XYZ file of C-alpha atoms in Angstrom:
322
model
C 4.325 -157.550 -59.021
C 6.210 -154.557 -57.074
C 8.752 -153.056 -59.436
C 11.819 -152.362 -57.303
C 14.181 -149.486 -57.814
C 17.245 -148.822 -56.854
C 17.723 -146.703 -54.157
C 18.182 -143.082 -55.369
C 20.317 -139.941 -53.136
C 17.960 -137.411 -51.247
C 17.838 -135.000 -54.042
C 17.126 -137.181 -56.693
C 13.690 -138.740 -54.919
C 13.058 -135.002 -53.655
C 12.630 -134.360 -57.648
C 15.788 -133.123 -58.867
C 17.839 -134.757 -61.466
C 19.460 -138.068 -60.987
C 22.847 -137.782 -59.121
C 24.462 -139.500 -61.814
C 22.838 -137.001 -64.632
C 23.759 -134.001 -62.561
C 27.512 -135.217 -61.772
C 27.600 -135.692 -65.500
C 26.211 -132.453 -66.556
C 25.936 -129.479 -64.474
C 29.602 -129.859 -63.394
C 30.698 -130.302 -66.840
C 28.846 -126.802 -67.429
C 29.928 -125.031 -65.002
C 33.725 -125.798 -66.543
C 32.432 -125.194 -69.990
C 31.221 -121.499 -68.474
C 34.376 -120.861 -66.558
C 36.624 -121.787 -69.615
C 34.216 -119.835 -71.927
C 34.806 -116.947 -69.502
C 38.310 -116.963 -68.868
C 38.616 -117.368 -73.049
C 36.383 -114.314 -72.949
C 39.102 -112.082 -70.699
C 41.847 -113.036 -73.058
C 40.125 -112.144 -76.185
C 41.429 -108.673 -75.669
C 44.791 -109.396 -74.722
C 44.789 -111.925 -77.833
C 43.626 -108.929 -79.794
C 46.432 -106.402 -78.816
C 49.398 -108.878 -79.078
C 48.279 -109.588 -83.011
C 48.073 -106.182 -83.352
C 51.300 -104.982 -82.167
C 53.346 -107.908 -82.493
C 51.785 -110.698 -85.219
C 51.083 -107.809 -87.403
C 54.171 -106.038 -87.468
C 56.423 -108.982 -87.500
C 54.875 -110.359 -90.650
C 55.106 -106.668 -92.390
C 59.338 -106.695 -91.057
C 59.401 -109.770 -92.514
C 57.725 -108.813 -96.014
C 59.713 -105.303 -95.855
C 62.779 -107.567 -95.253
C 62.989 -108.782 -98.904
C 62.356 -105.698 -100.336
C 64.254 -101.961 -101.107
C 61.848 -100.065 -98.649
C 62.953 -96.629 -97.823
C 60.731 -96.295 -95.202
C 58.740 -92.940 -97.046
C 58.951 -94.136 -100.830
C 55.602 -94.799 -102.074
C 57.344 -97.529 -104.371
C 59.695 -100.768 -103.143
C 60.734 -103.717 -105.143
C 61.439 -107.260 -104.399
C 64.733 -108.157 -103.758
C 65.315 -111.288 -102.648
C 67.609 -112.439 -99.514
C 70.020 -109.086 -100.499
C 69.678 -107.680 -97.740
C 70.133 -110.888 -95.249
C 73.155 -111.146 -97.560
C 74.572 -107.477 -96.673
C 74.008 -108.447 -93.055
C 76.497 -110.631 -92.804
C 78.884 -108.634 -94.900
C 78.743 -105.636 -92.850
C 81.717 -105.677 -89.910
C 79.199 -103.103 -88.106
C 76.455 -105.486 -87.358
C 78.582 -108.301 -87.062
C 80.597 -106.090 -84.263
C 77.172 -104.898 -82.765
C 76.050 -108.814 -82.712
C 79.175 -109.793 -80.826
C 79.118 -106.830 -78.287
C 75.481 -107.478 -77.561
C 75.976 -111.204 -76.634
C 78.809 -110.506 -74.779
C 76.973 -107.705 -72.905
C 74.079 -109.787 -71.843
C 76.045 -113.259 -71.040
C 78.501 -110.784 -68.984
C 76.153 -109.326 -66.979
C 73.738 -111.824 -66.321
C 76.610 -113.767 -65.243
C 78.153 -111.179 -63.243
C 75.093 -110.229 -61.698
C 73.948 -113.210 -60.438
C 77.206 -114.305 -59.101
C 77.321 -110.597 -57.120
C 73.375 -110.734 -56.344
C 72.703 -113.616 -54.560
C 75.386 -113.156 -52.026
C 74.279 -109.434 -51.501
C 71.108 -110.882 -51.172
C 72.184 -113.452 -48.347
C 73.902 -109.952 -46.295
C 71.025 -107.459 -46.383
C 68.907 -110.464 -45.011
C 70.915 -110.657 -42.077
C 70.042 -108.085 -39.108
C 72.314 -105.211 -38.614
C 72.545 -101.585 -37.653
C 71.496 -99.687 -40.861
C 69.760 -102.435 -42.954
C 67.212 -100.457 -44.382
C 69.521 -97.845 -45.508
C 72.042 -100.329 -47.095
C 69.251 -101.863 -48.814
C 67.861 -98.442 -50.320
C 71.615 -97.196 -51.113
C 71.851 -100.869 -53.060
C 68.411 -99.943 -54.688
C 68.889 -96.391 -55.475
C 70.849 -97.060 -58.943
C 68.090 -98.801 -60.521
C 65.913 -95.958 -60.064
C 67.448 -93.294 -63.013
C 67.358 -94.263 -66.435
C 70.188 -96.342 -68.153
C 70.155 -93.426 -70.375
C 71.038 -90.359 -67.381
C 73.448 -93.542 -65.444
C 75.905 -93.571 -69.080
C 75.606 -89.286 -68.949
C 76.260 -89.007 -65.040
C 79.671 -91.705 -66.071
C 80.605 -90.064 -69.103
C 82.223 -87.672 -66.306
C 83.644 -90.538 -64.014
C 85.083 -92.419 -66.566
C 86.258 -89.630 -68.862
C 89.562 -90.456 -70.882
C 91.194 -87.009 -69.868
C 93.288 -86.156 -66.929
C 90.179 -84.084 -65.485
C 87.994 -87.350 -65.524
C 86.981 -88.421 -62.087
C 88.581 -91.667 -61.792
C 92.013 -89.912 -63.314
C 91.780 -87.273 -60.897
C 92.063 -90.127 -58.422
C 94.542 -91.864 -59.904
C 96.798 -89.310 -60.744
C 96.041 -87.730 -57.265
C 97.214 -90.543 -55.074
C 99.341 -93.242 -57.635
C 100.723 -90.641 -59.776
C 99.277 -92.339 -62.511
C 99.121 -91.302 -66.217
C 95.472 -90.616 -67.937
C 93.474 -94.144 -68.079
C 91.464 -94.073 -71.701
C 88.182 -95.353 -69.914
C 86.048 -94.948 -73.197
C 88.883 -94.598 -75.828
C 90.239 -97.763 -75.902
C 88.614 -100.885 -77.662
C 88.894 -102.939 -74.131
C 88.557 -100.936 -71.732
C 85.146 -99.439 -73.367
C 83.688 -102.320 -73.513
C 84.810 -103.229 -69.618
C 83.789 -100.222 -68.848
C 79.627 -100.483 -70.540
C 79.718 -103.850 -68.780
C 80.966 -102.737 -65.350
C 78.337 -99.265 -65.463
C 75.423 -102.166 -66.708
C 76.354 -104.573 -63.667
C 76.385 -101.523 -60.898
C 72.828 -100.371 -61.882
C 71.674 -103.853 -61.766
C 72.693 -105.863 -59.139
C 70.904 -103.682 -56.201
C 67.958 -104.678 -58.269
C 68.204 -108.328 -58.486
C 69.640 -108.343 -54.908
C 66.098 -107.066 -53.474
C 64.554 -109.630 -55.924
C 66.864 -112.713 -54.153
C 66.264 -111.185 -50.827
C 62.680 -111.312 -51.335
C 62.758 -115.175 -52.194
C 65.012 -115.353 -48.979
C 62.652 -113.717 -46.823
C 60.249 -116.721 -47.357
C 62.707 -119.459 -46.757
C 61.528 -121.050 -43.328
C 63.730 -120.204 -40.842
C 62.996 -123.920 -39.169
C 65.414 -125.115 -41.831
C 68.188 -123.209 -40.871
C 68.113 -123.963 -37.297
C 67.625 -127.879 -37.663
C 71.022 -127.333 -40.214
C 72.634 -125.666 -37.122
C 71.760 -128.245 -34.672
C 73.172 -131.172 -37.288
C 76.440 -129.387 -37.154
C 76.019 -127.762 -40.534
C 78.526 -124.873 -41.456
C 77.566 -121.703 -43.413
C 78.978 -122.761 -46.289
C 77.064 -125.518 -46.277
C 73.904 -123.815 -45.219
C 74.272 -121.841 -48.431
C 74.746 -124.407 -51.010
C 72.810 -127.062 -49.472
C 69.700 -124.677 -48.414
C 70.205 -121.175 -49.869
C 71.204 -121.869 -53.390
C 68.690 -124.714 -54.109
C 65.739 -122.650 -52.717
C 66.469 -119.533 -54.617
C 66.499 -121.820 -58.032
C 63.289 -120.085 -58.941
C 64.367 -116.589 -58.286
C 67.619 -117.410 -60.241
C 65.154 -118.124 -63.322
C 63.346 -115.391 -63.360
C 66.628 -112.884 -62.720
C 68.448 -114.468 -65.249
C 65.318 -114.437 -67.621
C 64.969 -110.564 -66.972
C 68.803 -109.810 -67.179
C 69.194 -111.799 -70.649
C 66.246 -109.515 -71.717
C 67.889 -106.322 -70.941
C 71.448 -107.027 -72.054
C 70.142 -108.614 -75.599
C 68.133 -104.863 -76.196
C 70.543 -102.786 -74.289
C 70.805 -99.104 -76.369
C 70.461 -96.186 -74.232
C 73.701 -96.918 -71.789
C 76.104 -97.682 -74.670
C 75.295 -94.881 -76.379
C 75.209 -92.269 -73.611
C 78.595 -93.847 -72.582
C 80.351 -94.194 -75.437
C 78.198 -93.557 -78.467
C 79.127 -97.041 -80.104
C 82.910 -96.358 -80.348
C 85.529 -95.953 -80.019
C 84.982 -97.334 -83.456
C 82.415 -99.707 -83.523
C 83.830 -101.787 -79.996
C 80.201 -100.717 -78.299
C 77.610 -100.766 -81.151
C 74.848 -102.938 -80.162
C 72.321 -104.875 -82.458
C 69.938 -102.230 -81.366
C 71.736 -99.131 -82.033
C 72.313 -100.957 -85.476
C 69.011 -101.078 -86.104
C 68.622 -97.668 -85.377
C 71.430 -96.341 -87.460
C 70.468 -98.502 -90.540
C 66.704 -98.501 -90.580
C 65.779 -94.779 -89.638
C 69.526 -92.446 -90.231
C 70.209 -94.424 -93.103
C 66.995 -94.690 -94.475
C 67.265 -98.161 -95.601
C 63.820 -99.608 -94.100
C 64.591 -103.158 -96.024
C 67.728 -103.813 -94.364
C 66.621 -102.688 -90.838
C 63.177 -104.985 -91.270
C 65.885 -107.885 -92.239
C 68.021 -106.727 -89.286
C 65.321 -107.022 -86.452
C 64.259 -110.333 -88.052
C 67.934 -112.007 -87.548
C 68.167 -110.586 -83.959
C 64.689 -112.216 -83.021
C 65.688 -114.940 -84.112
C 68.530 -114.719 -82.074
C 66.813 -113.581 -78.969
C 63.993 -116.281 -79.585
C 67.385 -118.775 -79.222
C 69.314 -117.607 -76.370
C 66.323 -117.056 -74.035
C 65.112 -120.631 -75.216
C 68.579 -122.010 -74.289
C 68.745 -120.562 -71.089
C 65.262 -121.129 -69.924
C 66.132 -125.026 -70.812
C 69.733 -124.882 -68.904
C 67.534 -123.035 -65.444
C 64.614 -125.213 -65.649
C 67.232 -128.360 -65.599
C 68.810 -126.638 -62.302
C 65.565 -126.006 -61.058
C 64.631 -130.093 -61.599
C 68.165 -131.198 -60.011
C 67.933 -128.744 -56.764
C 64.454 -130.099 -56.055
């Protein structure tokens, strides 16, 4: 009696596994390899982030709830003293304030300034390369020689650059720039949004540059207006830049130091102390390590919560545009 079988693929009666045995298995290996190997590339990476991050976040956090100097050999437990003294202190709460209001300010600002900026130096004219590098050029220095070089613009005396102007042409009395609680802190927000939106403009105006230009001109033929080019087309297709601006400009504002203090050194007062100077000023001048540890743990915290918040609110624009 002639067994029958069933009829097998090419390479299976040539002598090679079954096709079912090798769809089952070598496939499956060949993902098990790749995985193993991409696991294998971020073993490394894995390895440096515990080191300088896991590591020293648990030590702030142990240092936190003790006296630490910082050089004493010896440090006692303390409890949640120092957390306590945090929110006692009208510095830190003063540097907390000013940093949120720094980074909502100019993220805001920024992006409202950007995107049409963005939208301009796409557009062909005489000189667009040099507009776009002049745009650029303040986001080349330092934040650090930008609050030096407008120490001298914004100067509170009659010699000050803006003054000069003012008095020159209006008449006008000495403006305290950097003296005066308000006007200090318009004045750190105002330097912070000039060296950044040239920046984020070239980042918009690269997401524009890969916008098809088909649906533009079938917007033109259906009797579309600019305006409605830009919100209907523009806006919605730059919803990914947006994220990633914002994400970047939150980031900078929240540990924002060197402009501040070039500018205005904190004061007048404390009106421009920032969480980081803070931490500065209380963990190494002051020499109190335990305070600064519980000082950096609050304002990751606090970080960890506004970039959480706004990476929720763009990825909800994002989902709506699309």
């Amino acid at each position: 009696m002639a067994i029958q079988t069933p009829d097998l693929p090419t390479r299976a009666r040539a002598g090679t596994a079954p096709d079912g045995a090798s769809g089952g298995t070598r496939p499956g290996r060949r993902r098990l390899r790749e995985q193993l190997t991409t696991q294998a590339f971020l073993v490394p990476i894995a390895l440096v982030l515990v080191v300088l991050f896991v590591v020293p976040l648990a030590e702030s956090v142990y240092y936190s709830f003790t006296d630490y100097s910082g050089s004493s050999p010896t440090r006692h437990l303390v409890g949640l003293r120092n957390y306590r003294q945090i929110f006692t202190d009208p510095s830190v709460l003063t540097g907390l304030g000013f940093t949120l209001l720094y980074a909502v300010a100019t993220t805001l600002i920024v992006t409202v300034l950007a995107i049409p900026l963005a939208v301009i130096l796409n557009r062909r004219f005489p000189g667009r390369s040099l507009v776009r590098a002049a745009f650029f050029f303040p986001a080349v220095p330092s934040m650090a020689i930008l609050g030096l070089v407008w120490t001298f613009v914004l100067s509170p005396l009659s010699s000050g650059v803006i003054n000069s102007v003012l008095g020159g042409l209006f008449g006008v009395g000495p403006v305290p720039w950097l003296s005066d609680n308000t006007l200090a802190k318009v004045s750190v927000i105002v330097v912070g949004v000039w060296a950044q939106t040239g920046w984020h403009a070239v980042l918009y105006l690269a997401y524009l540059q890969s916008v098809p230009r088909d649906y533009y001109e079938a917007a033109t033929i259906d009797g579309a207006t600019p305006r409605q080019q830009f919100f209907r087309i523009t806006l919605p297709l730059l919803a990914p830049a947006m994220t990633v601006s914002q994400f970047l400009l939150l980031i900078n504002g929240l540990r924002v130091y060197d402009l501040p203090f070039t500018l205005t050194n904190g004061g007048p007062g404390y009106a421009t102390f920032t969480m980081t100077q803070v931490l500065v000023q209380r963990g190494i001048v002051e020499a109190d390590y335990g305070l600064g540890a519980a000082l950096s743990v609050i304002f990751l915290i606090a970080v960890a919560a506004v970039l959480s918040l706004q990476l929720s609110v763009t990825r909800r624009l994002e989902r709506r545009f699309r």
